[in-house]
Amino acid sequence: MRASRSISARALGPEGVREIARSLPEEVAVAVTCNGSTQAVMMCSPADLTDFARGFAVTEGYARHDQIERIELVELAQGIEARLWIAQEAADALGARRRMMLGPVGCGLCGIDSLEQAMRDLPRLDCTLQLDWAEATAAVEALRAHQPLHDLTHAVHAAGFLVPGRGIICAREDVGRHNALDKLIGALMQAGIDPASGAIVMTSRVSVELVQKAVVAGCPVLLAVSAPTAQALRLAEDAGLSVAGFARGGRIEIFTHPERILGGNVDVA
């Protein structure tokens, strides 16, 4: 399935009426299954779905990367199944977790159905990574060069991985910001790249689920073009995650654990 499609439209303006063609992103239902049992259904861009399935399984706590034995993508009339085969130990733990669920899925966070799971405890990051201020401020703009689907459609988010001294070495796109991050994390794991060796760069705001996924992956820095939510910052502070937002125009605002971003000569507003 292609990631975008050309759609006809009618443009109205001061110059009159004209018929146009606009490239728009595709969106497909992706069912994530583990050992034959459906765990969640997400709306995704139909690209890099193996990376998505791997990253989603890890960041949602279904299995560790080394417990994922095989991933198979199956196109169906209604969407795509991302079938994961995981180690029996992980499958047993996941089955026990599902048996504890009481009532229907309702909160909308990746198939989570309880407040306890939505606001899950996070590990504490202990990482000495440090970024140069200039590299951090330029990271979001540098990510622009890795967004072909956005250039075509202007309707998707991107997540990139910044390594000090090397720039953006990997990026993924999706209609959902959290999907883009899962795809990136999955790609890093498949390539054997340690998330602790760099920073995640997002083209979106920083929400609770992005903080959770970054911390579970073990990445110590999250940079974004827009603002974080207050609750996301509370989680980030407790987990030891450095969060910076409003990275644009040569400026950046660091909200938690600023010791990882060094230098800079920005005038105080």
Short mmCIF file of C-alpha atoms in Angstrom, two decimals:
data_model
loop_
_atom_site.label_atom_id
_atom_site.label_comp_id
_atom_site.label_asym_id
_atom_site.label_seq_id
_atom_site.Cartn_x
_atom_site.Cartn_y
_atom_site.Cartn_z
CA MET A 1 0.00 0.00 0.00
CA ARG A 2 1.31 3.44 -0.96
CA ALA A 3 1.86 6.07 1.72
CA SER A 4 0.07 8.82 -0.24
CA ARG A 5 -2.55 9.24 -2.93
CA SER A 6 -3.34 11.99 -5.44
CA ILE A 7 -6.85 13.37 -4.83
CA SER A 8 -8.80 15.80 -7.02
CA ALA A 9 -10.16 18.95 -5.41
CA ARG A 10 -11.72 22.29 -6.38
CA ALA A 11 -9.81 25.39 -5.28
CA LEU A 12 -11.77 28.60 -4.72
CA GLY A 13 -10.15 32.00 -4.32
CA PRO A 14 -10.00 35.61 -5.51
CA GLU A 15 -8.61 34.41 -8.82
CA GLY A 16 -11.64 32.21 -9.43
CA VAL A 17 -12.28 28.47 -9.48
CA ARG A 18 -9.80 25.84 -10.61
CA GLU A 19 -9.51 22.08 -10.48
CA ILE A 20 -6.39 20.81 -8.70
CA ALA A 21 -4.74 17.56 -7.62
CA ARG A 22 -3.46 17.27 -4.06
CA SER A 23 -1.23 14.52 -2.63
CA LEU A 24 -2.67 13.36 0.69
CA PRO A 25 -1.36 10.79 3.16
CA GLU A 26 -2.97 7.38 3.39
CA GLU A 27 -4.19 6.15 6.79
CA VAL A 28 -4.78 2.48 7.51
CA ALA A 29 -5.98 0.44 10.47
CA VAL A 30 -3.11 -1.69 11.80
CA ALA A 31 -3.93 -4.48 14.22
CA VAL A 32 -0.96 -5.45 16.39
CA THR A 33 -1.14 -9.09 17.43
CA CYS A 34 1.14 -11.12 19.66
CA ASN A 35 1.18 -14.89 19.19
CA GLY A 36 -2.21 -14.69 17.52
CA SER A 37 -3.94 -12.43 20.07
CA THR A 38 -4.89 -8.88 19.08
CA GLN A 39 -3.46 -6.30 21.48
CA ALA A 40 -4.32 -2.98 19.85
CA VAL A 41 -5.57 -1.40 16.64
CA MET A 42 -3.93 1.85 15.57
CA MET A 43 -4.44 4.20 12.62
CA CYS A 44 -1.07 4.50 10.87
CA SER A 45 0.64 5.59 7.70
CA PRO A 46 1.23 2.37 5.71
CA ALA A 47 5.03 2.60 5.62
CA ASP A 48 7.76 1.16 7.86
CA LEU A 49 5.16 -0.96 9.65
CA THR A 50 7.66 -3.59 10.73
CA ASP A 51 9.55 -0.83 12.56
CA PHE A 52 6.24 0.36 14.01
CA ALA A 53 5.25 -3.08 15.28
CA ARG A 54 8.65 -3.63 16.89
CA GLY A 55 8.76 -0.21 18.54
CA PHE A 56 5.13 -0.33 19.64
CA ALA A 57 5.54 -3.76 21.24
CA VAL A 58 8.57 -2.59 23.21
CA THR A 59 7.29 0.84 24.30
CA GLU A 60 3.90 -0.55 25.32
CA GLY A 61 5.54 -3.28 27.40
CA TYR A 62 4.42 -6.29 25.35
CA ALA A 63 7.94 -7.67 25.01
CA ARG A 64 11.59 -6.69 25.09
CA HIS A 65 13.37 -6.36 21.77
CA ASP A 66 15.25 -9.62 22.34
CA GLN A 67 11.92 -11.41 23.00
CA ILE A 68 10.51 -10.57 19.55
CA GLU A 69 11.15 -13.62 17.41
CA ARG A 70 9.40 -12.73 14.16
CA ILE A 71 7.18 -10.04 12.61
CA GLU A 72 4.81 -10.65 9.69
CA LEU A 73 2.68 -8.06 7.89
CA VAL A 74 -0.56 -9.34 6.36
CA GLU A 75 -2.78 -7.09 4.20
CA LEU A 76 -6.50 -7.70 4.67
CA ALA A 77 -9.56 -6.03 3.19
CA GLN A 78 -10.10 -4.01 6.39
CA GLY A 79 -6.48 -3.06 7.02
CA ILE A 80 -3.16 -4.64 7.95
CA GLU A 81 -2.27 -7.13 10.65
CA ALA A 82 1.19 -6.74 12.17
CA ARG A 83 1.70 -10.22 13.57
CA LEU A 84 4.41 -10.53 16.20
CA TRP A 85 5.65 -13.83 17.52
CA ILE A 86 7.20 -13.33 20.93
CA ALA A 87 8.96 -15.55 23.46
CA GLN A 88 6.63 -17.65 25.60
CA GLU A 89 7.73 -15.84 28.77
CA ALA A 90 6.60 -12.51 27.32
CA ALA A 91 3.38 -14.04 25.95
CA ASP A 92 2.50 -15.48 29.35
CA ALA A 93 3.07 -12.12 31.06
CA LEU A 94 1.00 -10.35 28.42
CA GLY A 95 -1.81 -12.86 28.78
CA ALA A 96 -1.87 -12.38 32.54
CA ARG A 97 -2.03 -8.62 32.05
CA ARG A 98 -5.02 -8.91 29.71
CA ARG A 99 -6.87 -11.25 32.08
CA MET A 100 -6.69 -8.52 34.73
CA MET A 101 -8.56 -6.05 32.51
CA LEU A 102 -12.02 -5.18 33.88
CA GLY A 103 -14.41 -3.69 31.32
CA PRO A 104 -14.11 -2.17 27.86
CA VAL A 105 -11.24 -0.19 26.37
CA GLY A 106 -12.03 3.44 26.97
CA CYS A 107 -9.15 5.83 27.50
CA GLY A 108 -7.85 5.84 23.94
CA LEU A 109 -4.17 5.40 24.79
CA CYS A 110 -3.00 2.59 22.51
CA GLY A 111 -5.52 0.07 23.79
CA ILE A 112 -4.80 0.76 27.45
CA ASP A 113 -7.95 0.35 29.50
CA SER A 114 -7.12 1.53 33.00
CA LEU A 115 -5.83 4.72 34.60
CA GLU A 116 -3.04 2.72 36.26
CA GLN A 117 -1.74 1.60 32.87
CA ALA A 118 -2.15 5.05 31.33
CA MET A 119 -0.02 6.61 34.09
CA ARG A 120 2.38 3.69 34.46
CA ASP A 121 5.54 3.86 36.55
CA LEU A 122 8.64 4.61 34.49
CA PRO A 123 12.24 3.55 35.02
CA ARG A 124 14.75 6.22 36.02
CA LEU A 125 17.18 7.20 33.25
CA ASP A 126 20.83 7.35 34.25
CA CYS A 127 22.74 8.65 31.24
CA THR A 128 25.66 11.05 30.85
CA LEU A 129 24.85 12.08 27.26
CA GLN A 130 25.47 15.75 26.56
CA LEU A 131 24.49 17.79 23.51
CA ASP A 132 25.97 21.00 22.20
CA TRP A 133 23.44 23.83 22.33
CA ALA A 134 23.90 24.76 18.68
CA GLU A 135 23.35 21.18 17.53
CA ALA A 136 20.23 20.85 19.67
CA THR A 137 18.70 24.08 18.34
CA ALA A 138 19.39 23.06 14.74
CA ALA A 139 18.05 19.52 15.14
CA VAL A 140 14.41 20.20 14.23
CA GLU A 141 15.41 22.11 11.11
CA ALA A 142 17.84 19.32 10.21
CA LEU A 143 14.97 16.84 10.47
CA ARG A 144 13.22 18.64 7.59
CA ALA A 145 15.63 17.00 5.15
CA HIS A 146 14.32 13.57 6.26
CA GLN A 147 10.59 14.21 5.67
CA PRO A 148 9.71 13.26 2.07
CA LEU A 149 6.11 12.33 2.93
CA HIS A 150 5.58 15.66 4.69
CA ASP A 151 7.03 17.50 1.69
CA LEU A 152 4.49 15.71 -0.49
CA THR A 153 1.41 15.94 1.73
CA HIS A 154 2.05 18.51 4.53
CA ALA A 155 0.03 16.26 6.84
CA VAL A 156 2.35 13.94 8.78
CA HIS A 157 4.68 14.05 11.77
CA ALA A 158 8.29 12.92 11.94
CA ALA A 159 10.59 11.52 14.61
CA GLY A 160 14.35 11.59 14.14
CA PHE A 161 17.38 10.40 16.06
CA LEU A 162 20.18 12.91 16.65
CA VAL A 163 23.66 11.61 17.47
CA PRO A 164 26.13 14.24 18.73
CA GLY A 165 28.64 15.10 16.03
CA ARG A 166 26.76 13.08 13.38
CA GLY A 167 23.40 14.80 13.06
CA ILE A 168 20.12 13.04 12.27
CA ILE A 169 21.03 9.44 11.41
CA CYS A 170 17.52 7.93 11.22
CA ALA A 171 13.98 9.25 10.82
CA ARG A 172 10.46 7.94 10.38
CA GLU A 173 7.13 9.58 9.45
CA ASP A 174 3.49 8.89 10.26
CA VAL A 175 0.11 10.59 10.53
CA GLY A 176 0.38 10.00 14.30
CA ARG A 177 3.26 11.51 16.26
CA HIS A 178 3.41 8.53 18.63
CA ASN A 179 3.37 6.14 15.67
CA ALA A 180 6.31 8.01 14.12
CA LEU A 181 8.20 7.63 17.40
CA ASP A 182 7.43 3.90 17.63
CA LYS A 183 8.66 3.47 14.06
CA LEU A 184 11.88 5.30 14.91
CA ILE A 185 12.48 3.24 18.06
CA GLY A 186 11.81 0.04 16.15
CA ALA A 187 14.24 1.05 13.41
CA LEU A 188 16.96 1.89 15.95
CA MET A 189 16.57 -1.46 17.68
CA GLN A 190 16.63 -3.38 14.41
CA ALA A 191 19.82 -1.53 13.42
CA GLY A 192 21.47 -2.19 16.78
CA ILE A 193 21.64 1.52 17.67
CA ASP A 194 21.44 2.28 21.38
CA PRO A 195 18.75 4.95 22.04
CA ALA A 196 20.90 6.16 24.95
CA SER A 197 23.52 7.38 22.45
CA GLY A 198 21.49 10.34 21.18
CA ALA A 199 18.34 12.45 21.31
CA ILE A 200 14.86 11.99 19.87
CA VAL A 201 13.67 14.93 17.77
CA MET A 202 9.93 15.43 17.17
CA THR A 203 7.95 17.73 14.89
CA SER A 204 5.08 17.86 17.38
CA ARG A 205 4.17 18.86 20.90
CA VAL A 206 5.46 16.67 23.74
CA SER A 207 2.66 14.65 25.32
CA VAL A 208 2.59 12.05 28.07
CA GLU A 209 2.80 9.07 25.72
CA LEU A 210 5.88 10.48 23.95
CA VAL A 211 7.67 10.87 27.28
CA GLN A 212 6.69 7.33 28.28
CA LYS A 213 7.93 5.83 25.01
CA ALA A 214 11.23 7.76 25.07
CA VAL A 215 11.96 6.69 28.66
CA VAL A 216 11.04 3.03 28.08
CA ALA A 217 13.32 3.03 25.03
CA GLY A 218 16.14 4.45 27.18
CA CYS A 219 16.66 7.74 25.31
CA PRO A 220 17.73 10.57 27.65
CA VAL A 221 16.77 13.66 25.58
CA LEU A 222 13.55 14.61 23.79
CA LEU A 223 13.59 17.72 21.57
CA ALA A 224 10.46 19.15 19.95
CA VAL A 225 9.36 22.02 17.76
CA SER A 226 6.30 22.73 19.93
CA ALA A 227 5.37 22.82 23.61
CA PRO A 228 5.21 20.04 26.19
CA THR A 229 2.21 19.48 28.41
CA ALA A 230 2.59 20.08 32.14
CA GLN A 231 1.90 16.42 32.97
CA ALA A 232 4.49 15.29 30.41
CA LEU A 233 7.06 17.44 32.21
CA ARG A 234 6.16 16.00 35.60
CA LEU A 235 6.77 12.50 34.26
CA ALA A 236 9.98 13.56 32.50
CA GLU A 237 11.37 15.20 35.64
CA ASP A 238 10.74 12.10 37.74
CA ALA A 239 12.17 9.77 35.09
CA GLY A 240 15.34 11.78 34.44
CA LEU A 241 14.41 12.72 30.86
CA SER A 242 15.60 16.02 29.41
CA VAL A 243 12.75 17.72 27.54
CA ALA A 244 13.22 20.80 25.37
CA GLY A 245 10.58 22.52 23.26
CA PHE A 246 10.02 25.49 20.96
CA ALA A 247 13.16 24.53 19.00
CA ARG A 248 12.95 27.03 16.19
CA GLY A 249 14.66 30.15 14.91
CA GLY A 250 17.93 29.39 16.66
CA ARG A 251 16.32 29.18 20.10
CA ILE A 252 15.30 26.36 22.38
CA GLU A 253 13.61 26.15 25.79
CA ILE A 254 14.80 23.42 28.17
CA PHE A 255 12.22 22.37 30.75
CA THR A 256 13.71 19.38 32.57
CA HIS A 257 17.26 18.22 33.31
CA PRO A 258 19.01 21.06 31.42
CA GLU A 259 22.47 19.74 32.29
CA ARG A 260 22.50 17.60 29.15
CA ILE A 261 22.36 20.59 26.77
CA LEU A 262 25.48 22.73 27.06
CA GLY A 263 26.47 26.25 25.99
CA GLY A 264 24.63 28.86 24.01
CA ASN A 265 24.51 32.63 23.86
CA VAL A 266 20.79 33.30 23.63
CA ASP A 267 19.54 36.65 24.93
CA VAL A 268 17.17 36.29 27.86
CA ALA A 269 13.70 37.44 26.81
#
